[in-house]
XYZ file of C-alpha atoms in Angstrom:
481
model
C -79.320 112.238 185.927
C -78.531 108.873 187.575
C -76.421 109.060 190.734
C -73.832 106.597 189.384
C -72.642 108.937 186.608
C -69.026 110.054 187.203
C -68.329 112.004 184.022
C -70.515 113.943 181.610
C -68.907 113.971 178.188
C -67.948 116.820 175.897
C -70.907 118.770 174.485
C -73.330 116.267 176.044
C -76.100 118.859 176.496
C -74.810 121.423 174.006
C -77.603 123.712 172.811
C -80.396 122.155 174.866
C -82.325 125.406 174.775
C -85.272 124.238 176.897
C -83.151 123.050 179.808
C -83.709 125.289 182.860
C -82.533 123.325 185.916
C -79.756 120.769 186.410
C -79.053 118.673 189.504
C -75.644 117.081 189.123
C -75.326 113.465 190.409
C -73.707 113.012 193.803
C -70.861 110.868 192.461
C -70.142 113.103 189.489
C -66.447 114.002 189.345
C -65.980 115.784 186.029
C -67.725 117.969 183.477
C -66.031 117.830 180.080
C -65.619 120.894 177.831
C -68.838 122.460 176.502
C -71.041 120.089 178.532
C -73.908 122.584 178.951
C -72.753 125.241 176.492
C -75.493 127.366 174.944
C -78.266 126.035 177.172
C -79.704 129.517 176.956
C -82.511 129.073 179.513
C -80.397 127.267 182.113
C -80.643 129.320 185.324
C -80.167 126.857 188.177
C -77.272 124.379 188.581
C -77.096 122.320 191.767
C -73.451 121.313 192.211
C -72.813 117.781 193.442
C -70.708 116.874 196.468
C -68.144 114.967 194.386
C -67.503 117.416 191.532
C -63.760 117.974 191.163
C -63.260 119.347 187.662
C -65.033 121.649 185.168
C -63.830 121.631 181.577
C -63.271 124.496 179.169
C -66.420 126.502 178.368
C -68.673 124.000 180.142
C -71.416 126.635 180.633
C -70.462 128.973 177.798
C -73.378 130.995 176.457
C -75.771 130.046 179.283
C -77.243 133.514 179.134
C -79.737 133.026 182.002
C -77.273 131.601 184.521
C -77.136 134.016 187.477
C -74.973 132.253 190.082
C -72.776 129.204 190.553
C -71.339 127.530 193.655
C -67.639 126.549 193.809
C -67.232 124.196 196.792
C -63.879 123.160 198.290
C -63.746 119.810 196.480
C -63.957 121.529 193.081
C -60.257 122.175 192.520
C -59.758 122.217 188.736
C -61.345 124.712 186.357
C -60.144 124.977 182.778
C -60.553 128.175 180.759
C -63.465 130.329 181.932
C -66.470 127.958 181.959
C -68.850 130.938 182.109
C -67.900 132.970 179.023
C -70.994 134.475 177.458
C -73.034 134.121 180.657
C -74.184 137.723 180.412
C -76.485 137.629 183.460
C -73.949 136.029 185.784
C -73.880 137.982 189.064
C -72.148 135.731 191.551
C -69.605 132.938 191.812
C -69.940 131.629 195.346
C -66.479 130.342 196.298
C -66.345 128.358 199.536
C -64.618 130.028 202.466
C -60.949 128.958 202.773
C -61.046 127.314 199.356
C -57.602 125.715 198.719
C -57.388 126.768 195.049
C -59.770 129.594 194.108
C -60.729 132.986 195.472
C -63.067 135.821 194.491
C -61.970 139.435 194.661
C -63.604 142.543 193.192
C -65.841 140.513 190.900
C -63.061 138.272 189.582
C -62.354 134.570 190.021
C -58.662 133.766 190.566
C -56.620 130.598 190.787
C -54.253 131.388 193.629
C -51.326 129.041 192.900
C -50.752 130.228 189.319
C -51.991 133.777 190.024
C -54.344 133.377 187.090
C -57.381 135.549 186.430
C -60.010 132.999 185.354
C -63.255 134.919 185.017
C -64.528 138.488 185.185
C -68.142 138.883 186.307
C -70.126 140.885 183.714
C -70.411 144.618 184.298
C -72.373 146.396 181.592
C -71.172 149.811 182.802
C -67.468 148.989 182.631
C -65.639 150.089 179.471
C -62.154 150.653 180.979
C -60.793 147.711 182.931
C -57.606 147.551 185.012
C -56.322 144.092 185.962
C -55.128 143.858 189.566
C -51.428 144.022 190.440
C -49.818 140.638 191.027
C -51.789 138.737 188.363
C -49.410 136.655 186.226
C -51.753 134.914 183.786
C -54.927 135.961 181.996
C -56.898 132.748 181.670
C -58.731 131.415 178.646
C -61.837 133.492 177.822
C -61.388 135.376 181.107
C -63.040 138.445 179.566
C -65.705 136.476 177.724
C -68.430 138.444 179.513
C -67.092 141.905 178.656
C -67.978 142.605 175.001
C -68.463 146.313 175.777
C -64.924 146.832 177.138
C -62.930 149.364 175.067
C -59.684 149.611 177.059
C -57.709 147.098 179.104
C -54.717 147.888 181.332
C -52.453 145.029 182.368
C -49.963 145.148 185.246
C -46.282 144.477 184.627
C -46.592 141.142 186.440
C -48.564 139.445 183.631
C -46.413 137.039 181.600
C -48.981 134.861 179.781
C -52.130 135.609 177.818
C -53.822 132.215 177.671
C -55.847 130.773 174.828
C -58.707 133.095 173.817
C -58.005 135.398 176.775
C -59.648 138.436 175.127
C -61.426 136.752 172.218
C -64.743 138.288 171.159
C -64.076 141.555 173.016
C -65.667 143.292 170.060
C -65.333 146.844 171.408
C -61.711 146.577 172.538
C -59.741 149.437 170.958
C -56.800 150.026 173.260
C -54.502 147.561 174.949
C -51.017 148.199 176.247
C -49.045 145.002 176.613
C -46.457 145.301 179.415
C -42.826 144.283 178.954
C -43.404 141.295 181.262
C -45.432 139.427 178.590
C -43.661 136.318 177.310
C -46.376 134.237 175.639
C -49.449 135.152 173.588
C -51.365 131.903 173.171
C -53.741 130.861 170.404
C -56.744 133.080 169.805
C -55.764 135.536 172.555
C -57.210 138.544 170.699
C -59.266 136.784 168.018
C -62.431 138.578 166.904
C -61.431 141.859 168.564
C -63.032 143.745 165.711
C -62.316 147.280 166.981
C -58.599 146.814 167.693
C -56.640 149.085 165.323
C -52.983 148.598 166.262
C -50.824 146.473 168.506
C -47.229 146.829 169.649
C -45.972 143.491 170.893
C -43.352 144.091 173.591
C -39.771 142.893 173.547
C -39.667 139.663 175.521
C -42.592 137.883 173.835
C -41.217 134.635 172.407
C -44.147 133.177 170.469
C -47.397 134.376 168.943
C -49.881 131.511 169.010
C -52.137 130.263 166.261
C -54.983 132.624 165.354
C -53.836 134.970 168.140
C -55.033 138.104 166.305
C -57.325 136.498 163.729
C -60.467 138.334 162.602
C -59.262 141.687 163.945
C -60.970 143.563 161.118
C -59.618 147.033 161.921
C -56.069 146.065 162.827
C -53.884 148.089 160.453
C -50.431 148.080 162.077
C -48.386 145.398 163.841
C -44.851 145.648 165.195
C -43.245 142.333 166.118
C -40.014 142.528 168.180
C -36.868 140.501 167.766
C -37.615 138.356 170.821
C -40.430 136.602 168.911
C -39.008 133.388 167.485
C -42.183 131.981 165.929
C -45.411 133.286 164.430
C -47.813 130.369 164.482
C -50.542 129.104 162.175
C -52.987 131.785 160.942
C -51.851 134.165 163.698
C -53.128 137.234 161.794
C -55.711 135.529 159.585
C -58.410 137.766 158.120
C -57.026 141.003 159.492
C -58.633 142.614 156.484
C -57.296 146.150 157.176
C -53.705 145.158 157.936
C -51.347 147.209 155.766
C -48.154 147.572 157.800
C -46.262 144.680 159.380
C -42.831 145.251 160.895
C -40.866 142.051 161.456
C -37.667 142.390 163.480
C -34.399 140.475 163.353
C -34.667 137.453 165.632
C -37.745 135.867 164.051
C -36.849 132.295 163.040
C -40.057 130.544 161.989
C -43.301 131.541 160.329
C -46.081 128.969 160.049
C -48.376 128.474 157.094
C -51.125 131.032 156.565
C -49.679 133.311 159.254
C -51.052 136.395 157.454
C -53.668 134.754 155.241
C -56.470 136.911 153.821
C -54.876 140.187 154.925
C -56.392 141.832 151.881
C -54.741 145.254 152.277
C -51.189 143.966 152.731
C -49.146 145.167 149.747
C -45.546 144.568 150.781
C -43.639 142.548 153.374
C -39.960 142.431 154.353
C -38.672 139.208 155.887
C -35.703 139.451 158.297
C -32.340 137.808 157.697
C -32.889 135.662 160.801
C -35.942 133.863 159.374
C -34.955 130.205 158.890
C -38.143 128.376 157.974
C -41.545 129.063 156.488
C -44.279 126.435 156.474
C -46.798 126.686 153.673
C -47.499 130.044 152.055
C -48.018 132.568 154.906
C -49.745 135.017 152.533
C -52.667 133.022 151.114
C -55.437 135.337 149.932
C -53.351 138.513 150.313
C -54.725 139.756 147.010
C -52.971 143.145 147.169
C -49.530 141.641 147.865
C -47.104 142.817 145.191
C -43.690 142.780 146.851
C -41.845 140.349 149.084
C -38.389 141.370 150.248
C -35.813 139.255 152.038
C -33.093 141.086 153.939
C -29.519 140.556 152.861
C -27.767 137.758 154.701
C -30.752 135.409 154.962
C -29.320 131.911 154.494
C -32.667 130.139 154.104
C -34.837 132.299 151.833
C -34.503 134.151 148.550
C -36.666 136.040 146.098
C -36.439 135.263 142.388
C -38.253 137.704 140.118
C -40.544 138.643 142.982
C -41.366 135.035 143.973
C -40.385 133.690 147.411
C -38.320 130.495 147.627
C -36.891 128.419 150.452
C -33.366 127.436 149.472
C -33.283 124.075 151.226
C -35.194 121.672 149.018
C -35.494 124.283 146.281
C -39.070 124.973 147.354
C -41.315 127.669 145.877
C -43.143 129.182 148.859
C -45.236 132.099 147.592
C -46.210 133.540 144.232
C -47.723 136.952 145.150
C -51.453 137.142 144.468
C -51.336 140.630 142.944
C -49.010 139.663 140.090
C -50.749 140.300 136.776
C -48.620 138.081 134.501
C -50.622 135.523 132.538
C -47.738 133.058 132.145
C -45.122 132.006 134.701
C -42.066 129.829 134.171
C -41.049 128.105 137.404
C -37.235 128.313 137.581
C -35.062 125.334 136.726
C -33.876 123.478 139.824
C -37.157 123.883 141.713
C -37.992 120.580 143.424
C -41.200 121.445 145.260
C -44.186 123.715 144.806
C -45.053 124.463 148.414
C -48.425 124.296 150.123
C -50.773 127.055 148.885
C -47.926 128.596 146.843
C -50.232 129.740 143.998
C -53.487 129.697 145.978
C -56.191 131.749 144.151
C -53.730 133.499 141.792
C -56.429 134.600 139.388
C -54.366 136.266 136.652
C -52.339 133.197 135.727
C -53.478 131.367 132.605
C -50.545 128.985 132.258
C -47.684 127.734 134.446
C -44.622 126.001 132.996
C -43.096 123.479 135.394
C -39.435 122.437 135.036
C -37.995 118.969 134.606
C -36.787 117.823 138.006
C -39.859 119.029 139.896
C -40.837 116.286 142.350
C -43.683 117.505 144.550
C -46.889 119.492 144.488
C -47.697 120.051 148.155
C -51.225 120.479 149.525
C -53.318 123.127 147.717
C -50.281 124.181 145.651
C -52.433 125.519 142.791
C -55.767 125.738 144.587
C -58.443 127.671 142.650
C -56.119 129.003 139.961
C -57.707 130.088 136.686
C -55.131 128.611 134.319
C -56.305 126.585 131.355
C -53.463 124.119 131.242
C -50.481 122.728 133.105
C -48.024 120.100 131.922
C -46.764 117.995 134.803
C -43.124 116.932 134.295
C -42.068 113.286 134.168
C -40.047 113.798 137.354
C -43.149 114.430 139.496
C -43.599 111.914 142.318
C -46.274 113.392 144.587
C -49.575 115.232 144.220
C -50.686 116.508 147.613
C -54.209 117.007 148.898
C -56.185 119.593 146.885
C -53.061 120.282 144.780
C -55.080 121.419 141.746
C -58.556 121.591 143.276
C -60.922 124.273 142.054
C -59.052 124.995 138.801
C -62.303 125.356 136.896
C -60.696 126.123 133.532
C -58.434 123.069 133.600
C -59.899 120.714 131.002
C -57.226 118.061 130.662
C -54.287 116.601 132.542
C -51.746 113.819 132.098
C -50.398 112.538 135.409
C -46.774 111.341 135.063
C -45.650 107.748 135.513
C -43.747 108.437 138.738
C -46.885 109.400 140.688
C -48.152 106.503 142.818
C -50.690 108.406 144.896
C -53.183 111.168 144.114
C -54.049 113.093 147.262
C -57.465 113.789 148.734
C -59.391 116.309 146.655
C -56.370 116.795 144.385
C -58.470 117.473 141.282
C -61.930 118.155 142.692
C -64.187 120.737 141.062
C -62.022 121.272 138.009
C -63.352 121.432 134.456
C -61.754 118.151 133.467
C -62.793 116.374 130.284
C -59.676 114.246 129.815
C -57.496 112.547 132.463
C -54.727 110.056 131.818
C -53.559 108.167 134.885
C -50.090 106.574 135.220
C -49.736 102.801 134.988
C -47.945 102.699 138.345
C -50.729 104.472 140.256
C -51.679 102.714 143.507
C -53.949 105.054 145.433
C -56.628 107.617 144.597
C -57.523 109.753 147.605
C -60.944 110.654 148.953
C -62.969 113.096 146.801
C -59.975 113.251 144.414
C -62.076 113.869 141.289
C -65.302 115.098 142.875
C -67.354 117.594 140.926
C -65.877 117.066 137.440
C -69.217 117.092 135.684
C -67.823 116.847 132.158
C -65.467 113.928 132.759
C -66.871 110.990 130.776
C -64.140 108.338 130.684
C -61.353 107.317 133.038
C -59.083 104.295 132.659
C -58.119 102.872 136.055
C -54.659 101.216 136.012
C -54.609 97.599 137.121
C -52.298 98.382 140.054
C -54.703 100.703 141.849
C -55.440 99.035 145.185
C -57.098 101.847 147.142
C -59.726 104.442 146.261
C -60.872 106.867 148.945
C -64.433 107.717 149.884
C -66.295 109.843 147.357
C -63.389 109.894 144.899
C -65.782 110.265 141.950
C -68.766 111.944 143.604
C -70.670 114.450 141.449
C -69.220 113.062 138.214
C -72.562 112.156 136.602
C -71.200 111.329 133.135
C -68.223 109.247 134.261
C -67.699 105.672 133.076
C -64.702 103.823 134.515
C -62.659 101.486 132.339
C -61.250 98.632 134.436
C -59.624 95.225 134.033
C -61.502 92.157 135.181
C -60.234 90.761 138.476
C -58.728 94.040 139.666
C -59.499 96.223 142.657
C -60.909 98.810 140.236
C -63.499 96.355 138.903
C -64.510 95.349 142.430
C -64.741 99.026 143.443
C -66.990 99.888 140.495
C -69.373 97.033 141.297
C -69.563 97.796 145.011
C -70.181 101.501 144.525
C -72.620 101.087 141.643
C -70.558 103.222 139.277
C -70.914 102.860 135.546
C -67.971 100.881 134.156
C -66.722 98.852 131.234
C -64.282 95.937 131.190
C -61.167 96.448 129.104
């Protein structure tokens, strides 16, 4: 590489499988995340005199890398750059380095007392983190897929992003009472982990923190946890028992999505806000309970609602009713509220309903839905994948149809409102049987691929309108009204 290069960008040499040797330029200051990731034959890296910073996972998956020099001028290392470097034997840290030190096969950042990287040890199945460590860095155990048990000292307060991710054999972990933060992906893809007791004192569980833990069957969440973040327990396919304590205030969308064994859940009185449906794809879910005294949430005939905004949050996937009447007064169908509810054949929506949020009825099997005149918004993918939906009349109050809102349906008839202004990207994609569509004269924006994979479609447009210009530019079949 030329000597004048100061930064090598993110993923610049990602997956260059023939690369064996790298000499970094003398003036190089920074390696961005994933710079040499998955260069599987890379075995020799000559560190430059000016290198100051190595980004997250810069050498991830370099399975032939044996050693790496950390000179005194290299003072910033993001999450373990060497995760998946299974042959790594040595990190050569300069004597009297101002930031980093090596001890017992581990790289530490001294100021934050953070364990950054554990050197691979194929014989080690039980690992004890040293006393005094306060943070477990991102992907710190990325070279220990055989580890079955981890013991943490009571000085650890933070499990950083992806700290134990992909520790596929990890079965036992005792989290000490000192833990305060479990960041995103901390235990993701720990496929052997069967249960976890989160200690009192933890305040937030990050996004995807326990995602893809296939054998996780029991979780106890203490009252100190204020928020469960996006997809925190996604695809924990064996999860049957979740204990939520008083103190929890916020649960993000898809927090427990695709937990296929989850049959019942009780939400504490302290819970104030739920994002989109936390239980998308929980196909065994039959019962949602809200504890008495909850001022924000309620259950009506087994369906979860958020009181503020009269918002329907979750229609349980396991319900077998073929017809559902949304209660009067409902203003919003929340994001993913009816996602993949296969038994439903028809949904009756009340007058006064104003919004269908993103993916509200995604991949439902119903044959028809009548949208009320009060409707003002159709979110992204609101009715996408409803393959049995053959016709729809979009009310006059709707000015914008979201991205993918009606993609891959079975539509044969669509009537658009005269006041429509925008049709989102891929909005009608994949409606193979849709033959005619009248574009209102006021439409002034149509997103990319709005009518892709609609081979029979002919647009009806007015001369001199945006719709006519769009049809000509895209080569779509059209007729002038």
